[in-house]
PDB file of C-alpha atoms in Angstrom:
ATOM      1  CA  UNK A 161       0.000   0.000   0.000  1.00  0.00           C
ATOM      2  CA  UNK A 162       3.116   2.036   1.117  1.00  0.00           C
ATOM      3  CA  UNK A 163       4.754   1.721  -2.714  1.00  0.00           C
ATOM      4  CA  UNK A 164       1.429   2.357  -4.321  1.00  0.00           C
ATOM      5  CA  UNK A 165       0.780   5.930  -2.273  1.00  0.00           C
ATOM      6  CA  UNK A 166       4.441   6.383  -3.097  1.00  0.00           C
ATOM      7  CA  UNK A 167       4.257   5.698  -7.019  1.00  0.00           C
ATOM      8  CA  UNK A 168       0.923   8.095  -7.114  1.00  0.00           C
ATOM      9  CA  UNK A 169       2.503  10.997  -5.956  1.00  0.00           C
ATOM     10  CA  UNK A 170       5.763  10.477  -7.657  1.00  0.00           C
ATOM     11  CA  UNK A 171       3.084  10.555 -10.974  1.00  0.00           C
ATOM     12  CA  UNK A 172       1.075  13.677  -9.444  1.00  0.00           C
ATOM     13  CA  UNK A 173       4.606  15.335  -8.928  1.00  0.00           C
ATOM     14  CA  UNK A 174       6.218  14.742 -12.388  1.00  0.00           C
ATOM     15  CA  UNK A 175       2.633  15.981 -14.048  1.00  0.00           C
ATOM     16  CA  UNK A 176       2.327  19.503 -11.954  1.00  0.00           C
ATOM     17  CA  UNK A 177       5.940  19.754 -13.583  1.00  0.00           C
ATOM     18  CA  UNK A 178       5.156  18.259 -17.253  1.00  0.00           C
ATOM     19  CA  UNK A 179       1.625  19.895 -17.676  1.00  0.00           C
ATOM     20  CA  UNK A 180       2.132  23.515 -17.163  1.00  0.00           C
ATOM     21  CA  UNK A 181       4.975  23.191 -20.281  1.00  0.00           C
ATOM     22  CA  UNK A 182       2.679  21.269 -22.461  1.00  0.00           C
ATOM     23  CA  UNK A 183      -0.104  23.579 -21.744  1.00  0.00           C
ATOM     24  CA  UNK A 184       2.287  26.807 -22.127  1.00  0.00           C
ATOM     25  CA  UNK A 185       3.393  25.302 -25.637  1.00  0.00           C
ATOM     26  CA  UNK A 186       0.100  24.715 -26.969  1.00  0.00           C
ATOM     27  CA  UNK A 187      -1.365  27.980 -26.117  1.00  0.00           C
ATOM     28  CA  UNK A 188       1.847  29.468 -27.559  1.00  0.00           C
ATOM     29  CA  UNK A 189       1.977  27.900 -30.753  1.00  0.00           C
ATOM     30  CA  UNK A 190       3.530  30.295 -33.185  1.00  0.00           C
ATOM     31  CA  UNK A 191       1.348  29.358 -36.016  1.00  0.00           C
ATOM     32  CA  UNK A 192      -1.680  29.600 -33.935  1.00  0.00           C
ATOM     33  CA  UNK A 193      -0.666  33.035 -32.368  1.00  0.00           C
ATOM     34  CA  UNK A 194       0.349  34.587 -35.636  1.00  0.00           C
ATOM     35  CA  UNK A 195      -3.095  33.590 -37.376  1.00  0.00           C
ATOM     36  CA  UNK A 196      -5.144  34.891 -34.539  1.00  0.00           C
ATOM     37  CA  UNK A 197      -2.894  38.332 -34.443  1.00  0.00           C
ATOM     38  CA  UNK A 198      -2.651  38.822 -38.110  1.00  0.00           C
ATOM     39  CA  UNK A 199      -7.241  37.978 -37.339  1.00  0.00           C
ATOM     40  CA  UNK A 200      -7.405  41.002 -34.716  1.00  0.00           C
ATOM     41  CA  UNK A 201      -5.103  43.148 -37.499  1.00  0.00           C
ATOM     42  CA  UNK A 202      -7.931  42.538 -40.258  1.00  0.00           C
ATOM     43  CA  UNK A 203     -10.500  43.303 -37.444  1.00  0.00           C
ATOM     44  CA  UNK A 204      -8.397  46.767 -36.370  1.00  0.00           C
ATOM     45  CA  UNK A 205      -7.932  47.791 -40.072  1.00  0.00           C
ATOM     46  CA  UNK A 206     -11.907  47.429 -40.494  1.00  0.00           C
ATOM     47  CA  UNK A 207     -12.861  49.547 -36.946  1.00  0.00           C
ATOM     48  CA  UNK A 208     -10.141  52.203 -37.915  1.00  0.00           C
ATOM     49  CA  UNK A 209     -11.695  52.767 -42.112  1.00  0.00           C
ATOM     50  CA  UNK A 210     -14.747  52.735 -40.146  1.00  0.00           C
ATOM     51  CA  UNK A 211     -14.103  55.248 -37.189  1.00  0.00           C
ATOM     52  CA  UNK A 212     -11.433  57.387 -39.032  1.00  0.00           C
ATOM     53  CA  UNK A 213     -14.001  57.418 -42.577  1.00  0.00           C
ATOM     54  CA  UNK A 214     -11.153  56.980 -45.205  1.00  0.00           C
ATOM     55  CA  UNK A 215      -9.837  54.024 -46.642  1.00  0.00           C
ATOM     56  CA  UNK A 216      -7.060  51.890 -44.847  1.00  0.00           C
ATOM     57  CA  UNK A 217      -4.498  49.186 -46.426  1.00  0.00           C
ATOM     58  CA  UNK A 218      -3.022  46.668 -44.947  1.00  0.00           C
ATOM     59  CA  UNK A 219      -0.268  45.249 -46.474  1.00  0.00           C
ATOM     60  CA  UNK A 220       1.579  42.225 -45.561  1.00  0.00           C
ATOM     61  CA  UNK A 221       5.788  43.367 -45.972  1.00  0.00           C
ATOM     62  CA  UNK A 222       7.597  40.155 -47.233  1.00  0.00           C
ATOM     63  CA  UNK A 223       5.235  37.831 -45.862  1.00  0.00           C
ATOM     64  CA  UNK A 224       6.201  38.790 -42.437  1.00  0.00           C
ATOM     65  CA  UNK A 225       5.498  41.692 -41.219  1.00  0.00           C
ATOM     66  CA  UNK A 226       1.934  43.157 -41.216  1.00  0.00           C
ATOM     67  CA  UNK A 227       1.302  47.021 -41.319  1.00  0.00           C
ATOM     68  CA  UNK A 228      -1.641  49.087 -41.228  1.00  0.00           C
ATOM     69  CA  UNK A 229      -1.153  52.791 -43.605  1.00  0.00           C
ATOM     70  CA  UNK A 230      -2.734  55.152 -45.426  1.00  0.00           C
ATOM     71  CA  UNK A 231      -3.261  54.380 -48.792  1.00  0.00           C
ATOM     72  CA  UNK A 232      -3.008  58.085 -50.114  1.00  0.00           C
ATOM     73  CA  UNK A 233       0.170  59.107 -48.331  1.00  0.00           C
ATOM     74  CA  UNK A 234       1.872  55.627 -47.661  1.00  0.00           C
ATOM     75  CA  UNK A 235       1.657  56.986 -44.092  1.00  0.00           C
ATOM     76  CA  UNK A 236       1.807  53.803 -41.696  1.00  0.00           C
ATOM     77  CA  UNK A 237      -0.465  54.136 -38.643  1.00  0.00           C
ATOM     78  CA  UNK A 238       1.061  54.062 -34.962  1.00  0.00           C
ATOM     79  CA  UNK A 239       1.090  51.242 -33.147  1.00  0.00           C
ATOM     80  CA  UNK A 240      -0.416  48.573 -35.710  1.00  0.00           C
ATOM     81  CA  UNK A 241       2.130  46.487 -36.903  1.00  0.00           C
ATOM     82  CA  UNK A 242       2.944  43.086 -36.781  1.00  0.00           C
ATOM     83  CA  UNK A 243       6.151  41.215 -37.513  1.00  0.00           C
ATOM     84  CA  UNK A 244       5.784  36.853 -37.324  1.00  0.00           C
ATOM     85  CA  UNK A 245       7.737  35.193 -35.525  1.00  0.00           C
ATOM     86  CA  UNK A 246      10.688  33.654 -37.391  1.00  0.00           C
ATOM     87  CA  UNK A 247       9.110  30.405 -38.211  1.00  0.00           C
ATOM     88  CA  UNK A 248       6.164  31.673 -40.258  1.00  0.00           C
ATOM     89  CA  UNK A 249       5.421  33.121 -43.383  1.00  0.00           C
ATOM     90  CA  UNK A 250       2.461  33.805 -45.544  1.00  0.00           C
ATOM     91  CA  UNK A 251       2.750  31.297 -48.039  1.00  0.00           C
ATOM     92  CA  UNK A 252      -0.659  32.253 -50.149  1.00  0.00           C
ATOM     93  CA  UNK A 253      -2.915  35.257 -51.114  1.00  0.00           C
ATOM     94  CA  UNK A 254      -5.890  35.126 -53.354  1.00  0.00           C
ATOM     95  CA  UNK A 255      -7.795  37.943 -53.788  1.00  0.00           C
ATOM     96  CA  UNK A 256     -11.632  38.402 -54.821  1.00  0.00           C
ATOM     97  CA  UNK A 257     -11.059  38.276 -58.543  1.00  0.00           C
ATOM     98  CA  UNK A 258      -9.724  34.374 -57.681  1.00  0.00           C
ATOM     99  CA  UNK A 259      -6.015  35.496 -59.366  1.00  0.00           C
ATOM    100  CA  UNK A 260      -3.146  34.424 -56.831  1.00  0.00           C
ATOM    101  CA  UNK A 261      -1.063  37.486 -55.577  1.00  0.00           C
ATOM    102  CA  UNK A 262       2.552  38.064 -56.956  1.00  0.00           C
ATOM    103  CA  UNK A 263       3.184  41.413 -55.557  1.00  0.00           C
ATOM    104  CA  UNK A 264       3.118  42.479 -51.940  1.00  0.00           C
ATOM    105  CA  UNK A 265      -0.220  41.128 -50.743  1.00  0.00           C
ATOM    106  CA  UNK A 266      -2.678  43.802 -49.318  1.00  0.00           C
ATOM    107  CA  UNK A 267      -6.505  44.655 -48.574  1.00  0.00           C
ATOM    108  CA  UNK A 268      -7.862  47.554 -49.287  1.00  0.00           C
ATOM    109  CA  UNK A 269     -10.569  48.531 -46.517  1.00  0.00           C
ATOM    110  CA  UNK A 270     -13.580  51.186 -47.406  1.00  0.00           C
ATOM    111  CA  UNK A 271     -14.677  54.202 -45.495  1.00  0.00           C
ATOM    112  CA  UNK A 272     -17.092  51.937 -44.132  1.00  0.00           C
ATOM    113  CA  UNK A 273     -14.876  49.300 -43.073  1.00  0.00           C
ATOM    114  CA  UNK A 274     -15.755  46.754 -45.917  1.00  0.00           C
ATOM    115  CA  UNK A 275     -13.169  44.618 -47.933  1.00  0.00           C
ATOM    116  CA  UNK A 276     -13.134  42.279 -50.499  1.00  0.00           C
ATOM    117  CA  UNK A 277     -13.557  38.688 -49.836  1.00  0.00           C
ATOM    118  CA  UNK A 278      -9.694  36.865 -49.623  1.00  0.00           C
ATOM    119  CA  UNK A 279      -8.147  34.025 -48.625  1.00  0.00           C
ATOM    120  CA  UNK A 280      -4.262  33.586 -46.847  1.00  0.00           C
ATOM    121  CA  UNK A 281      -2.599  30.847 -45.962  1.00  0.00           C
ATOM    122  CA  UNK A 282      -0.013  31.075 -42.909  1.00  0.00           C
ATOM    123  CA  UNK A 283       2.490  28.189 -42.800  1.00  0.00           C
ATOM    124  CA  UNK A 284       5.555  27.049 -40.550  1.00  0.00           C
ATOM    125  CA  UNK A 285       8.606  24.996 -41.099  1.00  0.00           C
ATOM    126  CA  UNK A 286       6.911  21.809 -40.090  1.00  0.00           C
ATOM    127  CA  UNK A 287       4.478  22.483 -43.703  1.00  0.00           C
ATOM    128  CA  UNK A 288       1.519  22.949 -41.045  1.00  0.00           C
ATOM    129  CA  UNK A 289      -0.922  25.609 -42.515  1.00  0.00           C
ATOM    130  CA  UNK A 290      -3.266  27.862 -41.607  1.00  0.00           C
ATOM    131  CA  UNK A 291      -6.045  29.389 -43.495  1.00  0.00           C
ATOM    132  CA  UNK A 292      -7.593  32.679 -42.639  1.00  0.00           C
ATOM    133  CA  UNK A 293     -11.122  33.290 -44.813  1.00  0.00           C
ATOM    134  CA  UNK A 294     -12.037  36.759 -45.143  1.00  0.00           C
ATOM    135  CA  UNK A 295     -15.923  36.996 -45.684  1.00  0.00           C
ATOM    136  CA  UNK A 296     -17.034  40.597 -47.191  1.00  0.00           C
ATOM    137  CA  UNK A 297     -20.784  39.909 -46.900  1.00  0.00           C
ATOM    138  CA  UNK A 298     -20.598  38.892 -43.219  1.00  0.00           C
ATOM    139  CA  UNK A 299     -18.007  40.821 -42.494  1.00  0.00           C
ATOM    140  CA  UNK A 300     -15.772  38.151 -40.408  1.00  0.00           C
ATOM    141  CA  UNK A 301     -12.407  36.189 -41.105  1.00  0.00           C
ATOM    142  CA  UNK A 302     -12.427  32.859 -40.221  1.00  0.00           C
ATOM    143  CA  UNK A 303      -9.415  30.467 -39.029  1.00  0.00           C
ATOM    144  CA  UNK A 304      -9.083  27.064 -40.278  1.00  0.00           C
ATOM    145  CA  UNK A 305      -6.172  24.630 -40.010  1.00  0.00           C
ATOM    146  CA  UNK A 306      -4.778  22.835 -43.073  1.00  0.00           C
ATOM    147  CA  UNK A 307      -7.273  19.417 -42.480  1.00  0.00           C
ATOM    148  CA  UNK A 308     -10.520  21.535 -42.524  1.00  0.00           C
ATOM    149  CA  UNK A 309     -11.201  22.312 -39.108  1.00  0.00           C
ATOM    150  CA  UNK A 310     -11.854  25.684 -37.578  1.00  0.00           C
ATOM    151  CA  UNK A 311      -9.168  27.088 -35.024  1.00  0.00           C
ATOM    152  CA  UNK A 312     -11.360  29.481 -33.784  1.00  0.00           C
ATOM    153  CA  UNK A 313     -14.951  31.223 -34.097  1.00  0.00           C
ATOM    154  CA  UNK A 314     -15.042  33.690 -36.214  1.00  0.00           C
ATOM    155  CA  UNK A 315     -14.206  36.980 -35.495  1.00  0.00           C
TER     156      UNK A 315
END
């Protein structure tokens, strides 16, 4: 009885030390992170055409770094940029017309915080992908891994 109270808490001890890394590493997934930032960036660029009335782009820097400006001037806006984390990149851009992107990829927003409907596909050095689905009629971008499956609810 003695070596079976013994062997349970030398299990309960090595899981309060195992678990809180596991848990830390999937919550901090790069992939993940990165496609629910670059998410709340689409969201931001929508709420600032809306509240500032003028068109906003936001335009994704060689695939790595996202950045919210002006379209007239070039201008970027404080404090809304993004830069991924080492290990990702956007790997895809297609655009409402269908027509795959070979320039700098970017979304035009409207005074009233509409944009055309897109799709961009975030992906890591393991080849795991991530799709975000940007949905101009409902207005939300939606996350979905590379087997199908939503990340997250829509924003």
């Amino acid at each position: 009885m003695l070596e079976l109270s013994l062997v349970l808490l030398l299990i309960a001890l090595m899981s309060g030390l195992v678990a809180p890394r596991l848990w830390s590493r999937l919550i901090n997934d790069p992939l993940e992170s990165s496609g629910r930032r670059l998410a709340g960036s689409i969201g931001q660029a929508g709420d600032l055409a809306c509240r500032e009335q003028r068109p906003v782009r936001l335009r994704l820097v060689g695939g790595t770094h996202v950045l919210l400006e002006d379209p007239a001037s070039g201008k970027p806006f404080a404090h809304f940029d993004y830069i991924f984390p080492p290990e990702v990149v956007l790997r895809d851009f297609v655009a409402l017309a269908g027509s795959r992107s070979t320039d700098e990829p970017q979304l035009l927003f409207s005074p009233k915080g509409t944009v055309g409907a897109a799709t961009l596909t975030l992906a890591d050095r393991r080849g795991r992908r991530l799709l975000l689905e940007l949905e101009p009629f409902l207005g939300t971008v939606s996350l979905r891994r590379q087997d199908g499956r939503p990340l997250a609810p829509a924003l």
